Amino acid sequence: MPQMNMVQAINDALRHEMRRDARVVVLGEDVGKVGGVFRVTQGLFDEFGDDRVIDTPLSENGIVGTAIGMALYGLVPIPEIQFADFIYPAYDQIVSELAKYRYRSGGEYPSKLVIRTPFGGGIRGGHYHSQSPEAQFIHVAGLKVVCPSNPADAKGLLLSSIRDPDPVLFFEPKRIYRAAKGDVPEGEYTVPLGQAKVVRPGWHVTLVVWGAMLYEALDAANQAAAQGVECEVIDLRTLWPLDIDTVIESVKRTGRFIVVHEAPKTCGLGGELVALVNEKAFLHLEAPPVRVTGFDTPFPYTLENEYLPLSHRILPAILETARY
């Protein structure tokens, strides 16, 4: 089984689906000859040509609008938005059009496509290249939202997303594009959408994360274990539809709940998770649920490591919650 980083695993998934299904096309800024700003699409242009790997103008609303039209006519487009921060010019296309087609047409026009985009901090990109806008799309009925944390899941989740009948936003944590490495099965396999994964079993505190923050949570959990606190770490993998059952099952065992995400705290997905835990496991809670998140400010450049919810911020929350 080959070792890959996330860039290689995503590239492998794209190549696999383009070979398997002639309807699959890739489009976006510099995705062709250059292979994308992070080289995720490298080599696809040479193999599949410019009618299936399409360099577009610098126009996010044009990229997504074109992809929607392709999907309505039976293609399976995979548009890339170079950074999630640049997705907002296409927001109306995604929210007002893409998310609604299946519903408004009674299922006749499902608009099957996957929007790939790198998101989050960790590369010293400042406030225009580090945002985490996932909650803004989770709020929209008709969209699915996926975020892998490792190469094997990245490939399996992307294959599932491409084959899903609904439009999917596929957020790729660029901080770990090359830092996260692991065994990735060759050829055909999928990771089902809507299934979280218990990455680290524990019985004192439930810790829910996604994307690059998984590794910070695991580091904090290992430090907490040295002080006698065992955390159960859950990687959501699919942010919507949400596998709340796995979370609730864990909280019923531990009695304590912490959620970690890079996005600002206010109206982030963490707030919805806290609400669901309160609704479904209130009588099992032995401490107030806690959110460890980014701050309600623009993402900073020089203070990036203060803004991000790294392990040095997660560990005190674990210990305080365990001792409550």
Short mmCIF file of C-alpha atoms in Angstrom, two decimals, residues 75-187:
data_model
loop_
_atom_site.label_atom_id
_atom_site.label_comp_id
_atom_site.label_asym_id
_atom_site.label_seq_id
_atom_site.Cartn_x
_atom_site.Cartn_y
_atom_site.Cartn_z
CA LEU A 75 -21.44 16.31 -16.91
CA VAL A 76 -19.83 15.79 -13.49
CA PRO A 77 -17.76 18.95 -12.96
CA ILE A 78 -15.23 19.41 -10.16
CA PRO A 79 -14.51 23.14 -9.96
CA GLU A 80 -11.63 24.31 -7.79
CA ILE A 81 -11.76 27.58 -5.88
CA GLN A 82 -8.11 28.44 -5.33
CA PHE A 83 -8.64 29.47 -1.70
CA ALA A 84 -11.87 29.20 0.29
CA ASP A 85 -11.51 32.92 1.02
CA PHE A 86 -12.22 33.58 -2.68
CA ILE A 87 -15.49 31.62 -2.75
CA TYR A 88 -17.69 34.59 -1.84
CA PRO A 89 -18.10 35.97 -5.40
CA ALA A 90 -19.69 32.57 -6.17
CA TYR A 91 -21.81 32.50 -3.00
CA ASP A 92 -25.03 33.50 -4.76
CA GLN A 93 -24.50 30.87 -7.46
CA ILE A 94 -23.96 28.19 -4.78
CA VAL A 95 -26.68 29.20 -2.33
CA SER A 96 -29.43 30.59 -4.58
CA GLU A 97 -28.98 28.25 -7.56
CA LEU A 98 -26.87 25.13 -6.98
CA ALA A 99 -28.40 24.23 -3.61
CA LYS A 100 -31.95 24.64 -4.94
CA TYR A 101 -32.02 22.84 -8.29
CA ARG A 102 -32.78 19.34 -7.03
CA TYR A 103 -35.60 20.60 -4.81
CA ARG A 104 -37.17 23.04 -7.26
CA SER A 105 -37.11 20.48 -10.10
CA GLY A 106 -38.51 17.62 -8.02
CA GLY A 107 -35.27 15.69 -8.47
CA GLU A 108 -35.17 16.03 -12.27
CA TYR A 109 -32.07 18.27 -12.21
CA PRO A 110 -29.88 17.30 -9.25
CA SER A 111 -26.83 19.44 -10.26
CA LYS A 112 -24.26 16.81 -9.33
CA LEU A 113 -20.88 18.45 -8.76
CA VAL A 114 -18.09 18.85 -6.19
CA ILE A 115 -16.54 22.22 -5.35
CA ARG A 116 -13.01 21.66 -4.03
CA THR A 117 -11.28 24.38 -2.06
CA PRO A 118 -8.37 24.63 0.39
CA PHE A 119 -9.30 26.33 3.66
CA GLY A 120 -8.00 27.25 7.09
CA GLY A 121 -4.83 28.72 8.53
CA GLY A 122 -1.35 27.47 9.21
CA ILE A 123 0.52 28.73 6.14
CA ARG A 124 0.95 32.37 7.22
CA GLY A 125 -1.50 33.47 4.56
CA GLY A 126 -3.08 36.27 6.56
CA HIS A 127 -6.72 37.24 6.51
CA TYR A 128 -7.28 36.67 2.76
CA HIS A 129 -5.91 33.12 2.61
CA SER A 130 -6.79 31.53 5.97
CA GLN A 131 -10.53 31.68 6.55
CA SER A 132 -12.80 28.77 7.48
CA PRO A 133 -16.26 29.48 6.00
CA GLU A 134 -17.73 25.99 6.33
CA ALA A 135 -20.62 27.01 8.63
CA GLN A 136 -21.95 29.43 6.01
CA PHE A 137 -22.63 26.50 3.68
CA ILE A 138 -23.77 24.03 6.34
CA HIS A 139 -26.58 26.52 7.01
CA VAL A 140 -27.83 26.11 3.43
CA ALA A 141 -30.30 23.30 2.72
CA GLY A 142 -29.36 21.23 -0.33
CA LEU A 143 -25.59 21.20 0.13
CA LYS A 144 -23.30 18.58 1.63
CA VAL A 145 -20.05 19.67 3.29
CA VAL A 146 -17.02 17.41 3.67
CA CYS A 147 -13.62 17.94 5.32
CA PRO A 148 -10.98 15.18 5.41
CA SER A 149 -8.11 15.11 7.90
CA ASN A 150 -5.79 12.47 6.38
CA PRO A 151 -4.82 11.12 2.95
CA ALA A 152 -6.79 7.87 3.06
CA ASP A 153 -10.00 9.65 4.05
CA ALA A 154 -9.31 12.42 1.53
CA LYS A 155 -9.31 9.95 -1.36
CA GLY A 156 -12.23 7.87 -0.11
CA LEU A 157 -14.39 10.88 0.77
CA LEU A 158 -13.66 12.60 -2.54
CA LEU A 159 -14.66 9.49 -4.50
CA SER A 160 -17.90 9.33 -2.50
CA SER A 161 -18.51 13.04 -3.04
CA ILE A 162 -18.05 12.83 -6.81
CA ARG A 163 -20.55 9.97 -6.98
CA ASP A 164 -23.10 11.56 -4.66
CA PRO A 165 -26.28 12.88 -6.28
CA ASP A 166 -26.14 16.14 -4.33
CA PRO A 167 -23.73 19.07 -4.69
CA VAL A 168 -20.80 18.80 -2.28
CA LEU A 169 -18.38 21.39 -0.93
CA PHE A 170 -15.09 19.62 -0.28
CA PHE A 171 -12.95 21.66 2.12
CA GLU A 172 -9.27 20.65 2.10
CA PRO A 173 -7.18 21.73 5.14
CA LYS A 174 -4.16 23.18 3.38
CA ARG A 175 -2.06 23.30 6.54
CA ILE A 176 -1.72 19.51 6.33
CA TYR A 177 -1.69 19.12 2.52
CA ARG A 178 1.85 17.74 2.74
CA ALA A 179 2.30 17.33 6.49
CA ALA A 180 -0.30 14.56 6.85
CA LYS A 181 1.01 11.32 5.36
CA GLY A 182 -0.24 7.75 5.50
CA ASP A 183 -1.10 4.54 3.69
CA VAL A 184 -3.64 5.04 0.92
CA PRO A 185 -5.24 2.03 -0.79
CA GLU A 186 -4.72 1.87 -4.52
CA GLY A 187 -7.65 1.83 -6.91
#
